[in-house]
Tab-separated table of C-alpha atoms and ligand atoms in Angstrom:
chain	number	residue	atom	x	y	z
A	169	MET	CA	43.348	20.984	12.267
A	170	ASN	CA	46.648	20.574	10.498
A	171	GLN	CA	45.812	21.674	6.965
A	172	LYS	CA	46.451	24.625	4.684
A	173	THR	CA	43.700	27.191	4.918
A	174	GLU	CA	42.270	29.042	1.966
A	175	PRO	CA	40.151	32.222	2.118
A	176	ILE	CA	36.703	31.348	0.812
A	177	GLY	CA	33.886	33.394	-0.650
A	178	VAL	CA	30.299	32.160	-0.341
A	179	ILE	CA	27.636	33.894	-2.400
A	180	GLY	CA	24.110	33.455	-1.076
A	181	ALA	CA	23.745	32.939	2.667
A	182	GLY	CA	20.618	30.782	2.776
A	183	TRP	CA	20.450	27.163	3.900
A	184	VAL	CA	23.247	25.905	1.687
A	185	GLY	CA	25.349	29.076	1.796
A	186	LEU	CA	25.274	29.569	5.543
A	187	VAL	CA	25.972	25.910	6.206
A	188	THR	CA	28.862	26.028	3.707
A	189	ALA	CA	30.237	29.230	5.236
A	190	THR	CA	30.032	28.110	8.871
A	191	CYS	CA	31.415	24.645	8.126
A	192	PHE	CA	34.384	25.980	6.175
A	193	ALA	CA	35.012	28.427	9.035
A	194	GLU	CA	34.857	25.464	11.418
A	195	LEU	CA	37.603	23.845	9.329
A	196	GLY	CA	39.787	26.915	9.934
A	197	HIS	CA	39.233	28.864	6.706
A	198	SER	CA	38.341	32.549	6.752
A	199	VAL	CA	35.053	33.024	4.941
A	200	VAL	CA	33.369	36.040	3.384
A	201	ALA	CA	29.653	35.329	2.996
A	202	VAL	CA	27.659	37.565	0.667
A	203	ASP	CA	23.906	37.976	0.365
A	204	VAL	CA	21.736	40.524	-1.437
A	205	ASP	CA	19.306	40.457	1.471
A	206	ALA	CA	20.561	43.265	3.715
A	207	ASP	CA	18.254	42.243	6.594
A	208	LYS	CA	19.658	38.724	6.527
A	209	ILE	CA	23.206	40.070	6.594
A	210	ALA	CA	22.339	42.358	9.524
A	211	GLU	CA	20.910	39.387	11.442
A	212	LEU	CA	23.975	37.274	10.707
A	213	ARG	CA	26.297	40.071	11.798
A	214	ALA	CA	24.340	40.155	15.066
A	215	GLY	CA	24.984	36.421	15.431
A	216	GLU	CA	21.415	35.383	14.644
A	217	VAL	CA	20.506	32.568	12.241
A	218	PRO	CA	17.503	33.543	10.097
A	219	PHE	CA	16.087	29.988	9.910
A	220	HIS	CA	15.812	26.836	11.988
A	221	GLU	CA	18.615	24.343	11.452
A	222	PRO	CA	20.126	22.255	14.255
A	223	LYS	CA	23.712	23.051	15.319
A	224	ILE	CA	24.199	26.059	13.041
A	225	ASP	CA	23.906	28.666	15.828
A	226	GLU	CA	26.692	26.920	17.671
A	227	LEU	CA	28.976	26.895	14.618
A	228	LEU	CA	28.219	30.521	13.843
A	229	SER	CA	29.149	31.746	17.299
A	230	ARG	CA	32.172	29.467	17.667
A	231	ASN	CA	33.662	30.689	14.373
A	232	ALA	CA	32.506	34.317	14.430
A	233	GLU	CA	36.071	35.593	14.081
A	234	ARG	CA	36.601	33.773	10.810
A	235	LEU	CA	33.260	34.801	9.300
A	236	THR	CA	32.551	38.090	7.550
A	237	PHE	CA	29.050	38.925	6.323
A	238	THR	CA	28.537	41.476	3.583
A	239	THR	CA	26.153	42.529	0.829
A	240	GLU	CA	29.012	43.214	-1.591
A	241	ILE	CA	30.375	40.504	-3.882
A	242	ALA	CA	33.433	42.761	-4.325
A	243	ASP	CA	34.428	41.964	-0.715
A	244	ALA	CA	34.529	38.240	-1.508
A	245	LEU	CA	36.413	38.824	-4.777
A	246	GLU	CA	38.956	40.826	-2.838
A	247	GLU	CA	39.604	38.149	-0.233
A	248	ALA	CA	39.092	34.817	-1.972
A	249	ARG	CA	39.830	33.066	-5.244
A	250	LEU	CA	37.210	30.341	-4.668
A	251	LEU	CA	33.660	31.692	-4.810
A	252	PHE	CA	31.068	29.111	-3.771
A	253	VAL	CA	27.788	30.074	-5.426
A	254	CYS	CA	24.832	29.100	-3.216
A	255	VAL	CA	22.018	31.287	-4.527
A	256	ASP	CA	18.485	29.939	-4.964
A	257	THR	CA	17.348	28.466	-8.275
A	258	PRO	CA	13.548	28.285	-7.934
A	259	PRO	CA	11.279	26.877	-10.656
A	260	THR	CA	9.757	29.061	-13.338
A	261	TYR	CA	6.241	28.535	-14.702
A	262	SER	CA	7.674	26.412	-17.507
A	263	GLY	CA	9.345	24.096	-14.992
A	264	ASP	CA	12.820	25.263	-16.002
A	265	ALA	CA	15.100	26.388	-13.188
A	266	ASP	CA	15.136	30.152	-12.780
A	267	LEU	CA	18.791	31.035	-13.171
A	268	SER	CA	18.366	34.784	-12.773
A	269	ARG	CA	20.185	34.832	-9.419
A	270	VAL	CA	23.047	32.796	-10.847
A	271	GLN	CA	23.144	35.222	-13.783
A	272	ALA	CA	23.242	38.167	-11.377
A	273	VAL	CA	26.333	36.655	-9.743
A	274	VAL	CA	27.951	35.952	-13.105
A	275	GLY	CA	27.327	39.598	-14.017
A	276	GLU	CA	29.218	40.798	-10.965
A	277	VAL	CA	32.368	38.684	-10.981
A	278	ARG	CA	35.558	39.638	-12.766
A	279	ASP	CA	36.670	37.475	-15.679
A	280	ASP	CA	40.276	37.868	-14.595
A	281	GLY	CA	41.658	34.341	-14.612
A	282	GLU	CA	42.280	34.557	-10.883
A	283	HIS	CA	38.939	33.438	-9.530
A	284	ALA	CA	36.849	30.300	-9.706
A	285	LEU	CA	33.086	30.033	-9.550
A	286	VAL	CA	32.242	26.884	-7.610
A	287	MET	CA	28.606	26.110	-8.299
A	288	LYS	CA	26.795	24.601	-5.319
A	289	SER	CA	23.368	25.796	-6.427
A	290	THR	CA	21.455	23.066	-8.234
A	291	VAL	CA	21.450	24.038	-11.904
A	292	PRO	CA	20.472	22.291	-15.133
A	293	ALA	CA	23.187	20.372	-16.959
A	294	GLY	CA	24.700	22.789	-19.442
A	295	THR	CA	24.728	25.776	-17.078
A	296	GLY	CA	28.463	25.554	-16.497
A	297	ALA	CA	29.157	25.440	-20.222
A	298	ALA	CA	26.928	28.471	-20.794
A	299	ILE	CA	28.713	30.428	-18.064
A	300	LYS	CA	32.098	29.520	-19.523
A	301	ARG	CA	30.968	30.854	-22.901
A	302	GLU	CA	30.265	34.164	-21.159
A	303	LEU	CA	33.300	34.224	-18.865
A	304	SER	CA	36.089	32.363	-20.571
A	305	ASP	CA	38.906	33.222	-18.164
A	306	ILE	CA	37.224	32.489	-14.880
A	307	ALA	CA	37.568	28.893	-13.730
A	308	TYR	CA	34.330	26.967	-13.254
A	309	VAL	CA	33.759	24.005	-10.959
A	310	SER	CA	30.504	22.170	-10.437
A	311	CYS	CA	30.335	21.027	-6.818
A	312	PRO	CA	26.700	20.110	-6.161
A	313	GLU	CA	25.431	20.043	-2.607
A	314	PHE	CA	23.752	16.971	-1.112
A	315	LEU	CA	22.981	18.180	2.412
A	316	LYS	CA	19.547	17.577	3.920
A	317	GLU	CA	17.796	20.270	5.909
A	318	GLY	CA	17.487	19.163	9.518
A	319	SER	CA	20.883	17.434	9.461
A	320	ALA	CA	22.669	19.897	7.187
A	321	ILE	CA	25.718	20.498	9.372
A	322	ASP	CA	26.420	16.806	9.925
A	323	ASP	CA	25.806	16.071	6.246
A	324	PHE	CA	28.260	18.778	5.211
A	325	LEU	CA	30.946	17.769	7.674
A	326	HIS	CA	30.587	14.039	6.965
A	327	PRO	CA	29.814	13.756	3.248
A	328	GLU	CA	29.248	10.351	1.673
A	329	ARG	CA	30.717	11.735	-1.521
A	330	VAL	CA	32.022	15.016	-2.830
A	331	VAL	CA	31.381	15.600	-6.520
A	332	ILE	CA	33.815	17.940	-8.251
A	333	GLY	CA	33.292	18.592	-11.945
A	334	ALA	CA	35.714	20.652	-13.997
A	335	ASP	CA	36.647	20.825	-17.646
A	336	PRO	CA	40.175	20.987	-19.112
A	337	GLY	CA	41.957	24.194	-18.185
A	338	ASP	CA	40.236	24.580	-14.843
A	339	GLU	CA	42.059	21.798	-13.018
A	340	TRP	CA	43.746	24.243	-10.599
A	341	ALA	CA	40.335	25.241	-9.289
A	342	ALA	CA	39.116	21.643	-9.018
A	343	ASP	CA	42.286	20.783	-7.087
A	344	ALA	CA	41.735	23.749	-4.756
A	345	VAL	CA	38.131	22.670	-4.109
A	346	ALA	CA	39.266	19.098	-3.505
A	347	ALA	CA	41.840	20.391	-1.010
A	348	VAL	CA	39.282	22.251	1.105
A	349	TYR	CA	37.009	19.179	1.153
A	350	GLU	CA	39.794	16.699	1.744
A	351	PRO	CA	39.710	16.808	5.590
A	352	LEU	CA	36.024	15.830	5.529
A	353	GLY	CA	36.619	12.409	4.026
A	354	GLY	CA	33.970	10.941	1.751
A	355	GLU	CA	34.572	9.531	-1.695
A	356	MET	CA	35.743	12.198	-4.156
A	357	VAL	CA	34.116	11.969	-7.553
A	358	ARG	CA	36.273	13.970	-9.948
A	359	THR	CA	34.515	14.372	-13.277
A	360	ASP	CA	33.544	16.836	-15.987
A	361	VAL	CA	31.125	19.717	-15.395
A	362	ALA	CA	28.098	18.340	-17.280
A	363	SER	CA	28.350	14.963	-15.527
A	364	ALA	CA	28.623	16.624	-12.113
A	365	GLU	CA	25.518	18.681	-12.880
A	366	MET	CA	23.657	15.522	-13.921
A	367	ILE	CA	24.777	13.596	-10.824
A	368	LYS	CA	22.891	16.053	-8.625
A	369	LEU	CA	19.703	16.076	-10.708
A	370	ALA	CA	19.730	12.315	-11.222
A	371	SER	CA	20.292	11.660	-7.506
A	372	ASN	CA	17.277	13.728	-6.474
A	373	ALA	CA	15.177	12.237	-9.261
A	374	PHE	CA	16.061	8.731	-8.153
A	375	LEU	CA	15.247	9.389	-4.493
A	376	ALA	CA	11.925	10.937	-5.442
A	377	THR	CA	11.235	7.943	-7.682
A	378	LYS	CA	11.718	5.630	-4.699
A	379	ILE	CA	9.215	7.690	-2.719
A	380	SER	CA	6.587	7.698	-5.451
A	381	PHE	CA	7.181	3.997	-6.053
A	382	ILE	CA	6.564	3.037	-2.439
A	383	ASN	CA	3.557	5.345	-2.346
A	384	GLU	CA	2.045	3.478	-5.271
A	385	ILE	CA	2.824	0.187	-3.505
A	386	ALA	CA	1.071	1.668	-0.446
A	387	ASN	CA	-2.013	2.503	-2.462
A	388	VAL	CA	-2.185	-1.030	-3.865
A	389	SER	CA	-1.469	-2.473	-0.402
A	390	GLU	CA	-4.554	-0.712	0.914
A	391	GLU	CA	-6.629	-2.432	-1.751
A	392	VAL	CA	-5.256	-5.905	-1.129
A	393	GLY	CA	-5.018	-5.788	2.673
A	394	ALA	CA	-1.228	-5.599	2.912
A	395	ASP	CA	0.715	-3.281	5.194
A	396	VAL	CA	3.216	-1.170	3.250
A	397	THR	CA	5.510	-0.756	6.252
A	398	GLU	CA	5.936	-4.541	6.291
A	399	VAL	CA	6.363	-4.607	2.534
A	400	ALA	CA	9.020	-1.890	2.687
A	401	ARG	CA	10.823	-3.668	5.535
A	402	GLY	CA	10.982	-6.847	3.533
A	403	MET	CA	12.077	-5.066	0.379
A	404	GLY	CA	14.662	-2.862	2.057
A	405	LEU	CA	16.660	-5.786	3.381
A	406	ASP	CA	17.649	-6.545	-0.178
A	407	GLN	CA	20.859	-4.537	-0.529
A	408	ARG	CA	20.148	-3.904	-4.181
A	409	ILE	CA	17.053	-1.999	-3.055
A	410	GLY	CA	18.028	-0.559	0.347
A	411	SER	CA	15.657	0.666	3.015
A	412	SER	CA	16.066	4.427	2.719
A	413	PHE	CA	13.416	6.481	0.948
A	414	LEU	CA	10.991	3.565	1.119
A	415	LYS	CA	8.652	5.269	3.583
A	416	ALA	CA	5.133	5.614	2.272
A	417	GLY	CA	3.328	8.814	3.142
A	418	ILE	CA	1.668	11.885	1.727
A	419	GLY	CA	4.476	12.595	-0.686
A	420	TYR	CA	7.656	14.583	-0.881
A	421	GLY	CA	7.936	18.365	-0.695
A	422	GLY	CA	10.622	20.851	0.233
A	423	SER	CA	12.921	23.199	-1.582
A	424	CYS	CA	14.655	20.588	-3.732
A	425	PHE	CA	12.768	17.512	-4.969
A	426	PRO	CA	9.742	19.236	-6.532
A	427	LYS	CA	11.768	21.869	-8.351
A	428	ASP	CA	14.678	19.637	-9.292
A	429	LEU	CA	12.380	17.019	-10.784
A	430	LYS	CA	10.520	19.596	-12.792
A	431	SER	CA	13.797	21.088	-13.888
A	432	LEU	CA	15.197	17.731	-15.041
A	433	LYS	CA	11.954	16.864	-16.829
A	434	GLN	CA	12.009	20.247	-18.554
A	435	LEU	CA	15.715	19.956	-19.340
A	436	ALA	CA	15.039	16.641	-21.068
A	437	GLY	CA	11.987	18.106	-22.796
A	438	ASN	CA	14.021	21.037	-24.105
A	439	THR	CA	16.245	18.551	-25.904
A	440	GLY	CA	13.209	16.786	-27.377
A	441	TYR	CA	13.288	13.847	-24.978
A	442	HIS	CA	10.132	12.963	-23.059
A	443	PHE	CA	11.172	11.705	-19.622
A	444	GLN	CA	8.113	9.524	-19.036
A	445	LEU	CA	9.162	8.006	-15.734
A	446	LEU	CA	9.743	11.399	-14.141
A	447	THR	CA	6.373	12.618	-15.359
A	448	ALA	CA	4.728	9.727	-13.520
A	449	VAL	CA	6.807	10.288	-10.366
A	450	ILE	CA	5.661	13.904	-10.206
A	451	GLU	CA	2.011	13.043	-10.844
A	452	VAL	CA	1.952	10.257	-8.247
A	453	ASN	CA	3.331	12.719	-5.708
A	454	GLU	CA	0.655	15.292	-6.442
A	455	LEU	CA	-2.155	12.749	-6.186
A	456	GLN	CA	-0.760	11.272	-2.981
A	457	LYS	CA	-1.388	14.452	-0.996
A	458	ARG	CA	-4.943	14.616	-2.245
A	459	ARG	CA	-5.749	11.008	-1.308
A	460	VAL	CA	-5.798	12.083	2.331
A	461	LEU	CA	-9.037	13.933	1.713
A	462	LYS	CA	-10.688	10.750	0.500
A	463	LYS	CA	-9.652	9.070	3.748
A	464	LEU	CA	-11.274	11.850	5.750
A	465	GLU	CA	-14.442	11.762	3.672
A	466	LYS	CA	-14.706	8.013	4.138
A	467	HIS	CA	-15.198	8.628	7.851
A	468	LEU	CA	-16.761	12.061	7.974
A	469	GLY	CA	-18.720	12.353	4.751
A	470	SER	CA	-18.707	15.955	3.595
A	471	LEU	CA	-15.927	18.055	5.055
A	472	ALA	CA	-17.986	21.257	4.922
A	473	GLY	CA	-18.225	22.738	8.396
A	474	ARG	CA	-15.751	20.255	9.856
A	475	THR	CA	-12.635	21.251	11.774
A	476	VAL	CA	-9.436	19.514	10.779
A	477	ALA	CA	-6.117	19.881	12.606
A	478	LEU	CA	-2.822	19.697	10.710
A	479	LEU	CA	-0.075	18.414	12.986
A	480	GLY	CA	3.171	19.724	11.568
A	481	LEU	CA	3.373	22.265	8.765
A	482	ALA	CA	7.038	22.259	7.689
A	483	PHE	CA	7.936	20.002	4.770
A	484	LYS	CA	9.867	17.776	7.151
A	485	PRO	CA	10.922	17.757	10.805
A	486	ASP	CA	13.810	19.799	12.195
A	487	THR	CA	13.279	22.637	9.783
A	488	ASP	CA	10.979	25.636	9.463
A	489	ASP	CA	11.205	25.460	5.667
A	490	MET	CA	7.741	25.647	4.139
A	491	ARG	CA	8.779	25.439	0.480
A	492	GLU	CA	6.436	22.970	-1.289
A	493	ALA	CA	5.282	21.610	2.065
A	494	SER	CA	2.408	19.116	1.821
A	495	SER	CA	0.549	21.181	4.435
A	496	LEU	CA	0.064	23.932	1.833
A	497	VAL	CA	-1.816	21.642	-0.541
A	498	LEU	CA	-3.767	19.978	2.256
A	499	ALA	CA	-4.851	23.254	3.848
A	500	SER	CA	-6.040	24.694	0.588
A	501	ARG	CA	-7.888	21.500	-0.435
A	502	LEU	CA	-9.550	21.222	2.979
A	503	GLN	CA	-10.590	24.853	2.886
A	504	GLY	CA	-11.853	24.317	-0.633
A	505	GLU	CA	-14.164	21.627	0.744
A	506	GLY	CA	-15.445	24.037	3.387
A	507	ALA	CA	-13.470	22.793	6.394
A	508	THR	CA	-11.869	24.969	9.044
A	509	VAL	CA	-8.168	24.203	9.268
A	510	ARG	CA	-6.118	24.484	12.425
A	511	GLY	CA	-2.354	24.121	12.327
A	512	TYR	CA	0.387	23.449	14.815
A	513	ASP	CA	4.121	23.196	14.174
A	514	PRO	CA	6.855	23.362	16.809
A	515	VAL	CA	9.035	25.759	14.776
A	516	ALA	CA	7.491	26.669	11.416
A	517	GLU	CA	4.620	28.926	12.507
A	518	GLU	CA	6.411	32.135	11.596
A	519	SER	CA	7.337	31.021	8.088
A	520	ALA	CA	3.926	29.357	7.611
A	521	ARG	CA	1.728	32.316	8.608
A	522	GLU	CA	2.184	34.214	5.377
A	523	LEU	CA	1.585	31.124	3.232
A	524	LEU	CA	-1.450	29.885	5.154
A	525	PRO	CA	-3.403	33.079	5.803
A	526	ASP	CA	-6.728	31.381	6.628
A	527	VAL	CA	-5.369	28.680	8.900
A	528	VAL	CA	-5.948	29.053	12.648
A	529	PHE	CA	-2.504	28.731	14.252
A	530	CYS	CA	-2.295	26.927	17.579
A	531	GLU	CA	0.350	26.894	20.276
A	532	SER	CA	0.229	23.156	21.014
A	533	VAL	CA	-1.053	19.825	19.753
A	534	ALA	CA	-3.715	19.948	22.460
A	535	GLU	CA	-4.983	23.336	21.332
A	536	ALA	CA	-5.054	22.206	17.693
A	537	LEU	CA	-7.091	19.113	18.575
A	538	ASP	CA	-9.603	20.811	20.896
A	539	GLY	CA	-13.018	20.002	19.455
A	540	ALA	CA	-11.566	18.910	16.101
A	541	ASP	CA	-13.356	16.383	13.896
A	542	ALA	CA	-10.112	14.923	12.600
A	543	ALA	CA	-6.367	15.396	12.624
A	544	ILE	CA	-3.786	14.765	9.944
A	545	LEU	CA	-0.198	14.138	10.955
A	546	VAL	CA	1.691	15.972	8.223
A	547	THR	CA	5.240	16.259	9.611
A	548	GLU	CA	6.878	13.592	11.746
A	549	TRP	CA	8.045	15.799	14.635
A	550	PRO	CA	9.258	13.615	17.544
A	551	GLU	CA	6.944	15.390	20.012
A	552	PHE	CA	3.950	13.855	18.220
A	553	ALA	CA	5.212	10.362	18.987
A	554	GLU	CA	5.707	11.283	22.639
A	555	ALA	CA	2.266	12.888	23.095
A	556	ASP	CA	-0.343	11.548	25.522
A	557	TRP	CA	-2.827	10.412	22.914
A	558	VAL	CA	-5.394	9.129	25.415
A	559	SER	CA	-6.017	12.597	26.812
A	560	LEU	CA	-5.620	14.202	23.380
A	561	GLY	CA	-8.343	11.931	21.996
A	562	ASP	CA	-10.689	13.104	24.743
A	563	ARG	CA	-10.276	16.705	23.595
A	564	MET	CA	-11.452	15.954	20.070
A	565	ALA	CA	-15.052	16.040	18.941
A	566	ASN	CA	-14.197	12.904	17.005
A	567	PRO	CA	-10.890	11.082	17.517
A	568	LEU	CA	-9.988	10.400	13.911
A	569	LEU	CA	-6.321	10.549	12.986
A	570	ILE	CA	-4.824	10.193	9.538
A	571	ASP	CA	-1.137	9.510	9.996
A	572	GLY	CA	0.324	10.918	6.806
A	573	ARG	CA	3.802	9.619	7.628
A	574	ASN	CA	3.024	6.238	9.233
A	575	PHE	CA	4.828	7.722	12.198
A	576	LEU	CA	2.698	6.872	15.210
A	577	ASP	CA	2.117	3.575	16.953
A	578	ALA	CA	-1.083	2.438	15.263
A	579	ALA	CA	-1.999	-0.107	17.961
A	580	ALA	CA	-1.469	2.418	20.772
A	581	LEU	CA	-3.615	4.966	18.982
A	582	ARG	CA	-6.402	2.433	18.495
A	583	ASP	CA	-6.153	1.423	22.151
A	584	ALA	CA	-6.496	5.102	22.992
A	585	GLY	CA	-9.817	5.037	21.158
A	586	PHE	CA	-8.743	6.615	17.908
A	587	THR	CA	-9.848	5.713	14.479
A	588	TYR	CA	-6.373	5.542	13.028
A	589	GLU	CA	-5.501	5.425	9.369
A	590	GLY	CA	-1.997	5.417	8.039
A	591	ILE	CA	-0.905	5.293	4.425
A	592	GLY	CA	-0.928	1.845	2.879
A	593	ARG	CA	-1.912	0.104	6.097
A	594	ALA	CA	-5.090	-1.707	7.086
A	595	SER	CA	-7.665	0.809	8.334
A	596	SER	CA	-9.615	0.454	11.526
A	597	THR	CA	-12.809	1.351	13.229
A	598	GLY	CA	-12.875	3.058	16.580
A	599	ARG	CA	-14.692	5.910	18.208
A	600	GLY	CA	-14.107	8.086	15.155
A	601	ALA	CA	-15.927	5.756	12.833
A	602	GLN	CA	-19.200	6.259	14.677
A	603	VAL	CA	-19.648	9.728	13.262
B	820	NAD	N1	18.055	23.669	0.882
B	820	NAD	C1	18.533	22.473	0.605
B	820	NAD	O1	18.260	21.492	1.303
B	820	NAD	C2	19.438	22.277	-0.583
B	820	NAD	C3	20.188	21.086	-0.674
B	820	NAD	C4	21.014	20.909	-1.779
B	820	NAD	C5	21.061	21.874	-2.785
B	820	NAD	N2	20.299	22.990	-2.670
B	820	NAD	C6	20.396	23.993	-3.740
B	820	NAD	O2	21.212	25.064	-3.278
B	820	NAD	C7	20.729	26.327	-3.782
B	820	NAD	C8	20.415	27.246	-2.621
B	820	NAD	O3	19.358	26.683	-1.870
B	820	NAD	P1	18.957	27.268	-0.452
B	820	NAD	O4	17.948	26.346	0.111
B	820	NAD	O5	20.169	27.583	0.323
B	820	NAD	O6	18.247	28.640	-0.899
B	820	NAD	P2	17.876	29.870	0.000
B	820	NAD	O7	16.740	30.545	-0.670
B	820	NAD	O8	17.732	29.451	1.434
B	820	NAD	O9	19.166	30.819	-0.067
B	820	NAD	C9	19.572	31.482	-1.212
B	820	NAD	C10	20.192	32.810	-0.787
B	820	NAD	O10	20.803	33.440	-1.903
B	820	NAD	C11	20.596	34.834	-1.784
B	820	NAD	N3	20.803	35.466	-3.091
B	820	NAD	C12	19.967	35.477	-4.167
B	820	NAD	N4	20.530	36.155	-5.177
B	820	NAD	C13	21.754	36.559	-4.748
B	820	NAD	C14	22.809	37.302	-5.348
B	820	NAD	N5	22.738	37.734	-6.619
B	820	NAD	N6	23.918	37.567	-4.620
B	820	NAD	C15	24.009	37.127	-3.336
B	820	NAD	N7	23.026	36.416	-2.716
B	820	NAD	C16	21.926	36.141	-3.422
B	820	NAD	C17	19.191	34.940	-1.262
B	820	NAD	O11	18.941	36.206	-0.676
B	820	NAD	C18	19.169	33.796	-0.238
B	820	NAD	O12	19.563	34.240	1.042
B	820	NAD	C19	19.521	25.966	-4.652
B	820	NAD	O13	19.935	25.844	-5.973
B	820	NAD	C20	19.080	24.620	-4.101
B	820	NAD	O14	18.420	23.855	-5.069
B	820	NAD	C21	19.498	23.222	-1.603
């Protein structure tokens, strides 16, 4: 690639940090990636990726020579002027983002006028200004990340837009960030720090709003005999609406939407503004997961003593990330009603075990369904669509399937003898309804 290279520091080598580091290395830059987790750094030095993300292993091994992994921020400060901050910003009990990891980084960098903190972590609007009050000589750039787990590498290398926020005085750093992103294409949005911070929060809030909206339409569709997948298809063709994020299901989860929505709601609340719409979006999402139990009870009556299989545990396919996964709420609610819960996920078992201590983990869909009274499709892994549902139905004590993602072919499932219920679609009777 015919471009100027720039040594880059990446602080935090989790999903965002490791993707950032390997992709910049792929572009020809030398990268020093720092993480406080010594085990993670040891794994990365050995060429192992500590989580499941398509294509990242390949990038890591192809660019090993340009990648250095360390536990010392000093090593990154030594090599690079741009320090991409990719540490986690989990929610606190109040709903505010926990900025303690960001603060730890701020505490370790030198306020020498030679470095720039480039914030990729999702932080509340105002964070950049607060950091600049503490470190007045360091340059600060807000460069929020929009990648999606499961397609993170492609998202990073082919961005739809790159948002770069800097305030007067820090233009050199914004220009340097723009230069390293330039070969990737994508619309550059050059703006101020607070607006860049808000772009990230508002984008996630809007996407989550679309999900909760279509879920409410799904719930009404069930009452009036409409099929939400048809409704969404018809709506999505209107370009003002668009078809993405109009998939009804059991709600959003993951490491970003739940915490970012809470954080934005709290941020607004801290200023005295009550963000009513966001409050409703969050509540609809919580209730949506729980509605699945009502669907089960409609067919099975009490769930006490029943065995229910959860197909998919990760918050979405192509990842083993269990943060705020719907399976966590479902498993605990089912167990609360006295059901035995079995779980199967093609890649997330290891990360799920600790979080779901009383779930019986299975090695295959077939094992999970053996003798089960019902199954809930939680994560839309492709292997579920390709499964032989006729023989799987025979293994179940009662072939009842709640398709929490409207992912399977409803007619084929019914032909296979299942009682199939999706979300926002007409329900059916089949073998399962005889129980
Ligand atoms: N995961 C996503 O899909 C995604 C997408 C866009 C934005 N984001 C945002 O990016 C940020 C990072 O998310 P993630 O999913 O990569 O988190 P993560 O938990 O996977 O990774 C964070 C890493 O930072 C490390 N860390 C914590 N404190 C540190 C310190 N003081 N010095 C060095 N390393 C430190 C942790 O050990 C961990 O490895 C969050 O703010 C998140 O909201 C995430």
